[in-house]
Amino acid sequence: MGQRLGRQRSVWPRLMTSFSREVMAVAIAAMGTFLVLGCGGGSGSAGGSSGGGLFSAPAEPEPTMRFGVVWDDLVVDSGKVKSGQSLSHLLDPAGVSPGRVATLAANSRKTWDVRYMKAGHRWWLASKAVRDSADAEARLVPEWFIYERNPKDYALFSLSDTLGVRLGSYPVDTVYARAQGTIENSLYMDFDKVGHPTNLAVAMASVYAWTIDFSRVQKGDTYDVTYRREVVNGTPAGMPVVLSSVFTHWDRPLEAYRFETDGVGGYFDLEGGSLQKVFLKAPVEFSRISSRYNPKRFHPVLKKVKGHFGTDYAAPKGTPIVAVGDGVVTKSSYTSGNGKYVKIRHNSTYETQYLHMSRRGVKEGQRVKQGQTIGYVGQTGLATGPHVCFRFWKNGKQIDHLREEFPPSDPIDATLQKAFADEVTQLEALKERLEPNAGPVSPDGLR
């Protein structure tokens, strides 16, 4: 059940046994000669030096620390929270009474509420072996309970006299890598094929959300991206952060360099122009266009020519749909044709509409931000499969948003141009030090 973690043993006995008998005899003889010469030495002194002798005891090993506590000599049980389990379920087998669990939960609530525990998260129960008398059998007394909140953070519960909790974090390492290649299938599949994290594709889609519609990425497009990611306990954690990238789409190279202004990271081209624009290219990530804007389209359900004044993005049911720009929700409703839909007014010129949702996530009058989830892909209304029909109005008239050029956000301020140029130089130097598709490198490996 438990696992005993003790102190490290001295390496001296193992070193001694590694010598052959003959070599050991020579070594002992030599040491004996040394002792005779060194200790008698004709000085008549019985003292010798004040330092430790040749066979002084080995230094006591440093205690093993884990979760900020001394982990030596503890008996540890561990597992994962199962569906329906609470803190009481996990501590009851260890003999922690319901009353103490209730007190622990109450004392901890302001720091971290135990009701936030979720199935699938790891836990550890560390106990101390105690003997009431020299000849008594040891019993286990629970000392600590640790719950892993996420790959980076944990909650450490004290089960001794002081019942409470404190929050902690694992040490985090940062590594760097470079991905380079040509699109053969999709960005997601191609990253996986050459050993890069698949969520790097999501990070890339976020970088180019205003300039590239990833449903239109084609075979032959190329990428060269430098990124960093965090590693906790030897395991990658969180989303990769794109530092620089060149994505060539339809033979047009699109550069992106990460630069922070006012503590917020953004992406800019080589001249300092912002990649961010007033509107995103698409309301869903990694979808495919199943039907384009076409005033003379033959309707697949009605079986007649009926103009299609939107763009259909096919995606699995439940895929988040996001607002392509800041605005106010003017409609969150249902009709037999549109199904569940949301309409947003962005300013006096532009409006957008999102149809056939399985579920709406916003209400009329609500203000939304660009990239905010407003609903989920479905098949309500007149729809042959799960998708979102995305409609775009300009001055009251529906248009093809894929043909519209939208103004970018403000470029880097003139006072920051020098700092941005220096950052670009450093990012380019970092890229050159990283071998493409060779795996992550620590900062020490870059020196």
CSV table of C-alpha atoms in Angstrom, one decimal:
chain,number,residue,atom,x,y,z
A,1,MET,CA,0.0,0.0,0.0
A,2,GLY,CA,2.6,2.5,1.1
A,3,GLN,CA,6.1,3.2,0.0
A,4,ARG,CA,8.8,3.9,2.5
A,5,LEU,CA,11.3,6.5,1.6
A,6,GLY,CA,14.4,6.4,3.8
A,7,ARG,CA,17.8,8.2,4.0
A,8,GLN,CA,20.5,7.4,1.5
A,9,ARG,CA,23.1,4.8,2.5
A,10,SER,CA,26.9,5.6,2.6
A,11,VAL,CA,28.6,4.7,-0.7
A,12,TRP,CA,31.8,3.7,1.2
A,13,PRO,CA,31.0,-0.1,1.6
A,14,ARG,CA,30.2,-0.3,-2.1
A,15,LEU,CA,33.4,1.3,-3.1
A,16,MET,CA,35.4,-1.0,-0.8
A,17,THR,CA,33.9,-4.2,-2.3
A,18,SER,CA,34.8,-2.9,-5.8
A,19,PHE,CA,38.5,-3.6,-5.2
A,20,SER,CA,40.1,-7.0,-5.6
A,21,ARG,CA,41.6,-8.6,-2.5
A,22,GLU,CA,45.1,-8.0,-3.9
A,23,VAL,CA,44.5,-4.3,-4.6
A,24,MET,CA,42.9,-3.9,-1.2
A,25,ALA,CA,45.9,-5.5,0.6
A,26,VAL,CA,48.3,-3.1,-1.1
A,27,ALA,CA,46.0,-0.2,-0.3
A,28,ILE,CA,45.8,-1.2,3.4
A,29,ALA,CA,49.6,-1.6,3.6
A,30,ALA,CA,50.1,1.8,2.0
A,31,MET,CA,47.7,3.4,4.4
A,32,GLY,CA,49.4,1.6,7.4
A,33,THR,CA,52.7,3.1,6.3
A,34,PHE,CA,51.1,6.5,6.0
A,35,LEU,CA,49.7,6.2,9.5
A,36,VAL,CA,53.0,5.2,11.0
A,37,LEU,CA,54.9,8.0,9.4
A,38,GLY,CA,52.2,10.5,9.9
A,39,CYS,CA,51.3,9.8,13.5
A,40,GLY,CA,54.7,8.9,15.0
A,41,GLY,CA,56.8,11.1,12.8
A,42,GLY,CA,59.6,11.4,15.4
A,43,SER,CA,57.9,14.5,16.8
A,44,GLY,CA,57.0,12.9,20.1
A,45,SER,CA,53.6,14.5,19.8
A,46,ALA,CA,50.5,12.5,20.7
A,47,GLY,CA,48.1,14.9,19.1
A,48,GLY,CA,48.4,15.2,15.3
A,49,SER,CA,46.3,17.7,13.3
A,50,SER,CA,43.0,19.0,14.6
A,51,GLY,CA,41.2,18.0,11.3
A,52,GLY,CA,39.2,14.8,10.8
A,53,GLY,CA,41.1,11.5,10.4
A,54,LEU,CA,41.3,9.5,7.2
A,55,PHE,CA,38.3,7.3,8.3
A,56,SER,CA,36.1,10.1,9.6
A,57,ALA,CA,32.3,9.4,9.3
A,58,PRO,CA,30.7,10.4,6.0
A,59,ALA,CA,28.8,13.6,6.0
A,60,GLU,CA,25.1,13.3,6.8
A,61,PRO,CA,23.1,13.5,3.5
A,62,GLU,CA,20.8,16.4,2.9
A,63,PRO,CA,17.2,15.7,3.7
A,64,THR,CA,14.9,14.9,0.8
A,65,MET,CA,12.5,17.7,0.3
A,66,ARG,CA,9.2,17.4,-1.6
A,67,PHE,CA,6.2,19.8,-1.6
A,68,GLY,CA,8.2,22.0,0.7
A,69,VAL,CA,8.4,19.4,3.6
A,70,VAL,CA,11.0,16.8,4.7
A,71,TRP,CA,10.0,13.6,2.8
A,72,ASP,CA,12.5,11.2,4.5
A,73,ASP,CA,11.1,8.4,6.7
A,74,LEU,CA,7.5,9.1,5.6
A,75,VAL,CA,5.3,6.3,4.4
A,76,VAL,CA,3.5,7.5,1.3
A,77,ASP,CA,0.4,6.4,-0.4
A,78,SER,CA,-0.8,8.0,-3.7
A,79,GLY,CA,-3.4,7.8,-6.4
A,80,LYS,CA,-5.8,9.8,-8.5
A,81,VAL,CA,-9.2,11.2,-7.4
A,82,LYS,CA,-12.0,9.0,-8.7
A,83,SER,CA,-15.4,10.2,-9.8
A,84,GLY,CA,-17.6,11.0,-6.8
A,85,GLN,CA,-14.7,11.0,-4.3
A,86,SER,CA,-14.3,13.9,-1.8
A,87,LEU,CA,-11.6,14.7,0.7
A,88,SER,CA,-13.5,12.6,3.3
A,89,HIS,CA,-13.4,9.5,1.0
A,90,LEU,CA,-9.6,9.8,0.7
A,91,LEU,CA,-8.8,10.5,4.3
A,92,ASP,CA,-11.2,8.1,6.0
A,93,PRO,CA,-9.2,5.0,5.3
A,94,ALA,CA,-6.2,6.6,7.0
A,95,GLY,CA,-8.2,7.1,10.2
A,96,VAL,CA,-8.9,10.9,9.8
A,97,SER,CA,-12.2,11.4,11.5
A,98,PRO,CA,-15.1,13.2,9.7
A,99,GLY,CA,-15.0,15.9,12.3
A,100,ARG,CA,-11.3,16.7,11.6
A,101,VAL,CA,-11.9,16.6,7.8
A,102,ALA,CA,-14.8,19.1,8.3
A,103,THR,CA,-12.5,21.4,10.4
A,104,LEU,CA,-9.7,21.0,7.8
A,105,ALA,CA,-12.1,22.0,5.0
A,106,ALA,CA,-13.4,25.0,7.0
A,107,ASN,CA,-9.9,26.2,7.9
A,108,SER,CA,-8.8,25.9,4.3
A,109,ARG,CA,-11.7,27.5,2.5
A,110,LYS,CA,-10.3,31.0,2.2
A,111,THR,CA,-7.0,29.7,0.8
A,112,TRP,CA,-8.4,26.8,-1.3
A,113,ASP,CA,-11.8,25.3,-1.2
A,114,VAL,CA,-11.7,21.4,-1.1
A,115,ARG,CA,-14.9,21.4,-3.2
A,116,TYR,CA,-12.7,22.3,-6.2
A,117,MET,CA,-11.2,18.8,-6.2
A,118,LYS,CA,-11.8,17.0,-9.5
A,119,ALA,CA,-11.6,13.4,-10.7
A,120,GLY,CA,-8.4,12.5,-12.4
A,121,HIS,CA,-6.1,14.7,-10.4
A,122,ARG,CA,-3.2,13.2,-8.4
A,123,TRP,CA,-2.9,13.0,-4.6
A,124,TRP,CA,-0.4,11.9,-2.0
A,125,LEU,CA,-1.0,10.9,1.6
A,126,ALA,CA,2.2,11.0,3.7
A,127,SER,CA,2.2,9.4,7.2
A,128,LYS,CA,4.7,9.0,10.0
A,129,ALA,CA,5.4,5.6,11.6
A,130,VAL,CA,5.0,5.9,15.4
A,131,ARG,CA,5.7,3.4,18.1
A,132,ASP,CA,3.9,4.0,21.5
A,133,SER,CA,6.6,1.9,23.2
A,134,ALA,CA,9.9,0.2,22.2
A,135,ASP,CA,8.2,-3.2,21.7
A,136,ALA,CA,4.9,-1.9,20.2
A,137,GLU,CA,4.0,-2.3,16.6
A,138,ALA,CA,4.4,0.8,14.6
A,139,ARG,CA,1.2,2.7,13.6
A,140,LEU,CA,0.8,5.2,10.8
A,141,VAL,CA,-0.1,8.8,11.8
A,142,PRO,CA,-1.2,11.0,8.8
A,143,GLU,CA,0.9,14.1,8.5
A,144,TRP,CA,0.3,15.6,5.1
A,145,PHE,CA,-2.2,15.3,2.2
A,146,ILE,CA,-1.2,16.8,-1.1
A,147,TYR,CA,-3.6,17.5,-4.0
A,148,GLU,CA,-2.3,18.4,-7.4
A,149,ARG,CA,-4.4,21.3,-8.7
A,150,ASN,CA,-2.8,21.3,-12.1
A,151,PRO,CA,0.5,20.3,-13.7
A,152,LYS,CA,2.2,23.3,-12.0
A,153,ASP,CA,0.5,23.8,-8.7
A,154,TYR,CA,-0.6,21.8,-5.7
A,155,ALA,CA,-2.3,22.2,-2.3
A,156,LEU,CA,-0.5,21.0,0.8
A,157,PHE,CA,-2.9,20.1,3.7
A,158,SER,CA,-1.5,19.7,7.2
A,159,LEU,CA,-3.1,16.8,9.1
A,160,SER,CA,-1.3,17.3,12.4
A,161,ASP,CA,-2.4,19.6,15.2
A,162,THR,CA,-2.7,22.6,13.0
A,163,LEU,CA,-5.3,21.7,10.4
A,164,GLY,CA,-4.9,23.9,7.3
A,165,VAL,CA,-3.6,24.3,3.8
A,166,ARG,CA,-1.0,26.2,1.9
A,167,LEU,CA,-0.5,26.5,-1.8
A,168,GLY,CA,2.7,25.7,-3.6
A,169,SER,CA,4.2,25.3,-7.1
A,170,TYR,CA,6.6,22.9,-8.6
A,171,PRO,CA,10.0,24.2,-10.0
A,172,VAL,CA,9.5,25.1,-13.6
A,173,ASP,CA,12.1,24.7,-16.3
A,174,THR,CA,12.0,26.5,-19.7
A,175,VAL,CA,13.1,24.9,-22.9
A,176,TYR,CA,13.4,26.2,-26.5
A,177,ALA,CA,12.8,24.5,-29.8
A,178,ARG,CA,12.5,25.2,-33.5
A,179,ALA,CA,9.9,23.6,-35.8
A,180,GLN,CA,10.5,23.8,-39.6
A,181,GLY,CA,8.7,22.0,-42.4
A,182,THR,CA,6.3,22.0,-45.3
A,183,ILE,CA,2.5,21.3,-44.9
A,184,GLU,CA,1.6,17.8,-46.1
A,185,ASN,CA,-1.6,17.1,-44.3
A,186,SER,CA,-2.4,19.7,-41.6
A,187,LEU,CA,-0.4,21.8,-39.2
A,188,TYR,CA,-1.6,19.6,-36.3
A,189,MET,CA,-0.7,16.4,-38.0
A,190,ASP,CA,2.6,17.7,-39.4
A,191,PHE,CA,3.8,19.0,-36.0
A,192,ASP,CA,3.0,15.6,-34.5
A,193,LYS,CA,4.9,13.8,-37.2
A,194,VAL,CA,8.2,15.6,-36.5
A,195,GLY,CA,7.9,15.4,-32.7
A,196,HIS,CA,6.6,18.8,-31.8
A,197,PRO,CA,3.6,19.3,-29.5
A,198,THR,CA,0.3,19.3,-31.3
A,199,ASN,CA,-0.9,22.3,-29.3
A,200,LEU,CA,1.8,24.3,-31.0
A,201,ALA,CA,-0.7,24.3,-33.9
A,202,VAL,CA,-3.2,26.0,-31.6
A,203,ALA,CA,-0.6,28.6,-30.6
A,204,MET,CA,0.2,29.3,-34.2
A,205,ALA,CA,-3.5,29.7,-35.1
A,206,SER,CA,-3.7,32.3,-32.3
A,207,VAL,CA,-0.7,34.2,-33.6
A,208,TYR,CA,-2.1,34.4,-37.2
A,209,ALA,CA,-5.8,34.5,-36.3
A,210,TRP,CA,-6.1,37.9,-38.0
A,211,THR,CA,-4.1,37.1,-41.1
A,212,ILE,CA,-4.5,33.4,-42.0
A,213,ASP,CA,-7.7,31.4,-42.2
A,214,PHE,CA,-6.3,28.0,-41.2
A,215,SER,CA,-9.2,26.2,-42.9
A,216,ARG,CA,-7.5,27.4,-46.1
A,217,VAL,CA,-4.0,26.3,-45.3
A,218,GLN,CA,-2.8,24.2,-48.3
A,219,LYS,CA,-0.3,21.5,-49.1
A,220,GLY,CA,3.1,23.2,-49.8
A,221,ASP,CA,2.7,26.0,-47.3
A,222,THR,CA,5.8,26.2,-45.1
A,223,TYR,CA,6.6,27.1,-41.5
A,224,ASP,CA,9.7,28.0,-39.5
A,225,VAL,CA,8.7,28.7,-35.9
A,226,THR,CA,10.8,29.2,-32.7
A,227,TYR,CA,9.0,28.6,-29.5
A,228,ARG,CA,9.4,28.1,-25.8
A,229,ARG,CA,7.6,25.9,-23.4
A,230,GLU,CA,7.6,25.1,-19.7
A,231,VAL,CA,8.5,21.7,-18.3
A,232,VAL,CA,7.4,20.6,-14.8
A,233,ASN,CA,8.7,17.3,-13.3
A,234,GLY,CA,10.1,16.3,-16.7
A,235,THR,CA,6.7,16.8,-18.4
A,236,PRO,CA,5.7,19.6,-20.7
A,237,ALA,CA,3.0,21.9,-19.1
A,238,GLY,CA,0.8,24.5,-20.6
A,239,MET,CA,0.7,26.0,-24.1
A,240,PRO,CA,3.9,26.6,-26.0
A,241,VAL,CA,4.7,30.3,-26.6
A,242,VAL,CA,5.6,31.3,-30.1
A,243,LEU,CA,8.6,33.6,-30.1
A,244,SER,CA,9.1,34.1,-33.8
A,245,SER,CA,7.7,32.6,-36.9
A,246,VAL,CA,7.7,32.8,-40.7
A,247,PHE,CA,4.6,31.1,-42.2
A,248,THR,CA,4.5,31.1,-46.0
A,249,HIS,CA,0.9,30.9,-47.2
A,250,TRP,CA,0.0,31.0,-50.9
A,251,ASP,CA,3.7,31.9,-51.5
A,252,ARG,CA,3.4,34.9,-49.3
A,253,PRO,CA,5.8,34.8,-46.2
A,254,LEU,CA,4.1,36.2,-43.1
A,255,GLU,CA,6.6,37.0,-40.3
A,256,ALA,CA,5.6,37.2,-36.6
A,257,TYR,CA,7.8,38.4,-33.7
A,258,ARG,CA,6.6,38.4,-30.1
A,259,PHE,CA,7.1,41.7,-28.3
A,260,GLU,CA,5.7,42.9,-25.0
A,261,THR,CA,4.2,46.3,-24.5
A,262,ASP,CA,2.8,47.3,-21.1
A,263,GLY,CA,3.4,43.8,-19.9
A,264,VAL,CA,1.2,42.2,-22.6
A,265,GLY,CA,2.7,40.1,-25.4
A,266,GLY,CA,1.7,40.8,-29.0
A,267,TYR,CA,2.9,39.8,-32.4
A,268,PHE,CA,4.3,42.2,-35.0
A,269,ASP,CA,5.8,42.0,-38.5
A,270,LEU,CA,9.4,42.9,-39.3
A,271,GLU,CA,8.5,46.6,-39.6
A,272,GLY,CA,6.7,46.7,-36.3
A,273,GLY,CA,3.2,46.5,-37.8
A,274,SER,CA,0.7,44.6,-35.6
A,275,LEU,CA,-0.7,41.3,-36.8
A,276,GLN,CA,-3.8,41.9,-34.8
A,277,LYS,CA,-6.7,43.4,-36.7
A,278,VAL,CA,-10.2,44.5,-36.0
A,279,PHE,CA,-11.7,41.1,-36.9
A,280,LEU,CA,-10.5,37.5,-36.7
A,281,LYS,CA,-10.3,35.6,-40.0
A,282,ALA,CA,-12.7,32.9,-38.7
A,283,PRO,CA,-15.1,32.2,-35.8
A,284,VAL,CA,-13.8,28.7,-35.2
A,285,GLU,CA,-10.3,27.2,-35.1
A,286,PHE,CA,-9.1,24.3,-37.4
A,287,SER,CA,-12.5,24.0,-39.1
A,288,ARG,CA,-12.9,23.6,-42.9
A,289,ILE,CA,-15.0,25.8,-45.2
A,290,SER,CA,-17.9,23.5,-46.3
A,291,SER,CA,-19.7,26.2,-48.3
A,292,ARG,CA,-18.6,29.7,-49.4
A,293,TYR,CA,-20.5,33.0,-49.8
A,294,ASN,CA,-22.5,32.4,-53.0
A,295,PRO,CA,-25.5,34.5,-54.1
A,296,LYS,CA,-26.6,31.8,-56.5
A,297,ARG,CA,-26.1,28.6,-54.4
A,298,PHE,CA,-28.4,25.6,-54.8
A,299,HIS,CA,-29.7,25.0,-51.2
A,300,PRO,CA,-29.1,21.4,-50.2
A,301,VAL,CA,-32.2,21.2,-47.9
A,302,LEU,CA,-34.7,23.3,-49.8
A,303,LYS,CA,-33.6,21.9,-53.2
A,304,LYS,CA,-33.7,25.2,-55.0
A,305,VAL,CA,-31.5,28.1,-55.9
A,306,LYS,CA,-31.3,30.3,-52.8
A,307,GLY,CA,-28.4,32.8,-52.2
A,308,HIS,CA,-26.0,31.8,-49.5
A,309,PHE,CA,-24.8,35.1,-47.9
A,310,GLY,CA,-22.4,33.6,-45.4
A,311,THR,CA,-19.5,31.2,-45.1
A,312,ASP,CA,-20.1,27.7,-43.6
A,313,TYR,CA,-17.4,26.3,-41.3
A,314,ALA,CA,-17.8,22.6,-40.6
A,315,ALA,CA,-16.5,21.5,-37.2
A,316,PRO,CA,-17.4,18.8,-34.6
A,317,LYS,CA,-20.5,19.4,-32.5
A,318,GLY,CA,-19.6,21.4,-29.4
A,319,THR,CA,-16.6,23.2,-30.9
A,320,PRO,CA,-16.4,26.7,-29.4
A,321,ILE,CA,-17.6,29.6,-31.6
A,322,VAL,CA,-15.9,32.9,-30.8
A,323,ALA,CA,-16.7,36.5,-31.5
A,324,VAL,CA,-14.5,37.8,-34.4
A,325,GLY,CA,-14.4,41.2,-32.8
A,326,ASP,CA,-15.4,43.4,-29.9
A,327,GLY,CA,-19.1,44.3,-29.8
A,328,VAL,CA,-22.5,44.1,-28.2
A,329,VAL,CA,-24.9,41.1,-28.6
A,330,THR,CA,-28.1,42.4,-30.4
A,331,LYS,CA,-29.7,39.0,-30.8
A,332,SER,CA,-29.4,35.6,-29.0
A,333,SER,CA,-32.4,33.7,-30.3
A,334,TYR,CA,-33.9,30.9,-32.4
A,335,THR,CA,-35.7,30.6,-35.7
A,336,SER,CA,-36.6,27.6,-37.8
A,337,GLY,CA,-34.1,28.5,-40.5
A,338,ASN,CA,-31.2,29.8,-38.4
A,339,GLY,CA,-31.6,27.5,-35.5
A,340,LYS,CA,-30.0,28.9,-32.4
A,341,TYR,CA,-28.0,32.0,-33.4
A,342,VAL,CA,-26.2,35.1,-32.1
A,343,LYS,CA,-25.8,38.5,-33.8
A,344,ILE,CA,-23.3,41.1,-32.7
A,345,ARG,CA,-23.0,44.8,-33.6
A,346,HIS,CA,-19.3,45.7,-33.6
A,347,ASN,CA,-19.6,49.4,-34.5
A,348,SER,CA,-21.7,51.6,-36.8
A,349,THR,CA,-20.4,49.8,-39.9
A,350,TYR,CA,-20.0,46.1,-39.1
A,351,GLU,CA,-22.2,43.3,-37.7
A,352,THR,CA,-21.7,39.6,-37.6
A,353,GLN,CA,-24.1,36.6,-37.1
A,354,TYR,CA,-23.4,33.0,-36.1
A,355,LEU,CA,-26.0,30.3,-37.0
A,356,HIS,CA,-27.0,26.7,-36.2
A,357,MET,CA,-25.5,26.6,-32.7
A,358,SER,CA,-26.1,23.7,-30.4
A,359,ARG,CA,-26.0,26.1,-27.5
A,360,ARG,CA,-25.7,29.8,-27.1
A,361,GLY,CA,-23.3,31.3,-24.5
A,362,VAL,CA,-24.3,35.0,-24.4
A,363,LYS,CA,-27.4,37.1,-23.8
A,364,GLU,CA,-28.8,40.1,-25.7
A,365,GLY,CA,-27.2,43.3,-24.5
A,366,GLN,CA,-24.1,41.6,-23.3
A,367,ARG,CA,-20.7,43.2,-24.3
A,368,VAL,CA,-18.2,40.7,-25.7
A,369,LYS,CA,-14.5,40.8,-26.5
A,370,GLN,CA,-12.7,39.5,-29.6
A,371,GLY,CA,-12.0,35.8,-29.2
A,372,GLN,CA,-14.6,35.3,-26.5
A,373,THR,CA,-16.7,32.1,-26.7
A,374,ILE,CA,-20.3,33.0,-27.6
A,375,GLY,CA,-21.7,29.5,-28.4
A,376,TYR,CA,-21.0,26.1,-29.7
A,377,VAL,CA,-21.2,24.4,-33.1
A,378,GLY,CA,-24.4,22.5,-33.7
A,379,GLN,CA,-26.9,21.5,-36.3
A,380,THR,CA,-30.1,23.4,-35.3
A,381,GLY,CA,-32.4,24.9,-37.9
A,382,LEU,CA,-31.9,24.1,-41.6
A,383,ALA,CA,-28.6,22.3,-41.5
A,384,THR,CA,-27.3,19.1,-43.0
A,385,GLY,CA,-24.4,18.6,-40.6
A,386,PRO,CA,-22.7,20.3,-37.6
A,387,HIS,CA,-21.3,23.7,-38.7
A,388,VAL,CA,-21.5,27.4,-38.1
A,389,CYS,CA,-22.9,29.7,-40.8
A,390,PHE,CA,-20.9,32.9,-40.4
A,391,ARG,CA,-22.5,36.0,-41.8
A,392,PHE,CA,-21.0,39.5,-42.1
A,393,TRP,CA,-22.7,42.8,-42.6
A,394,LYS,CA,-21.1,46.1,-43.8
A,395,ASN,CA,-23.3,49.2,-43.7
A,396,GLY,CA,-26.4,46.9,-43.6
A,397,LYS,CA,-25.4,44.7,-46.5
A,398,GLN,CA,-24.1,41.2,-46.3
A,399,ILE,CA,-20.7,40.7,-47.8
A,400,ASP,CA,-18.0,38.0,-48.3
A,401,HIS,CA,-15.7,38.7,-45.3
A,402,LEU,CA,-12.9,36.7,-46.9
A,403,ARG,CA,-12.6,39.3,-49.6
A,404,GLU,CA,-12.7,42.2,-47.1
A,405,GLU,CA,-9.5,44.0,-46.1
A,406,PHE,CA,-9.7,45.1,-42.4
A,407,PRO,CA,-7.5,47.7,-40.9
A,408,PRO,CA,-4.8,46.5,-38.5
A,409,SER,CA,-4.3,47.6,-34.9
A,410,ASP,CA,-1.8,50.3,-34.0
A,411,PRO,CA,1.8,49.6,-34.8
A,412,ILE,CA,4.6,49.7,-32.2
A,413,ASP,CA,5.0,53.2,-30.8
A,414,ALA,CA,7.9,55.1,-32.2
A,415,THR,CA,9.5,55.3,-28.8
A,416,LEU,CA,9.7,51.5,-28.7
A,417,GLN,CA,11.0,50.9,-32.2
A,418,LYS,CA,14.6,50.6,-31.0
A,419,ALA,CA,13.7,48.1,-28.3
A,420,PHE,CA,11.6,46.1,-30.8
A,421,ALA,CA,14.5,46.0,-33.3
A,422,ASP,CA,16.8,44.7,-30.6
A,423,GLU,CA,14.3,42.0,-29.7
A,424,VAL,CA,14.0,40.9,-33.3
A,425,THR,CA,17.8,40.6,-33.5
A,426,GLN,CA,17.9,38.5,-30.3
A,427,LEU,CA,15.0,36.3,-31.6
A,428,GLU,CA,16.8,35.7,-34.9
A,429,ALA,CA,20.0,34.8,-33.1
A,430,LEU,CA,18.1,32.3,-30.9
A,431,LYS,CA,16.6,30.8,-34.0
A,432,GLU,CA,20.0,30.3,-35.6
A,433,ARG,CA,21.3,28.5,-32.4
A,434,LEU,CA,18.4,26.0,-32.6
A,435,GLU,CA,18.6,23.1,-34.9
A,436,PRO,CA,15.2,22.5,-36.7
A,437,ASN,CA,13.2,19.6,-35.4
A,438,ALA,CA,16.0,18.5,-33.1
A,439,GLY,CA,14.1,18.6,-29.8
A,440,PRO,CA,13.9,21.1,-26.9
A,441,VAL,CA,17.1,22.8,-25.6
A,442,SER,CA,17.6,24.2,-22.1
A,443,PRO,CA,19.0,27.7,-21.7
A,444,ASP,CA,22.3,26.2,-20.6
A,445,GLY,CA,22.4,24.3,-23.9
A,446,LEU,CA,22.2,27.6,-25.8
A,447,ARG,CA,25.4,29.1,-24.3
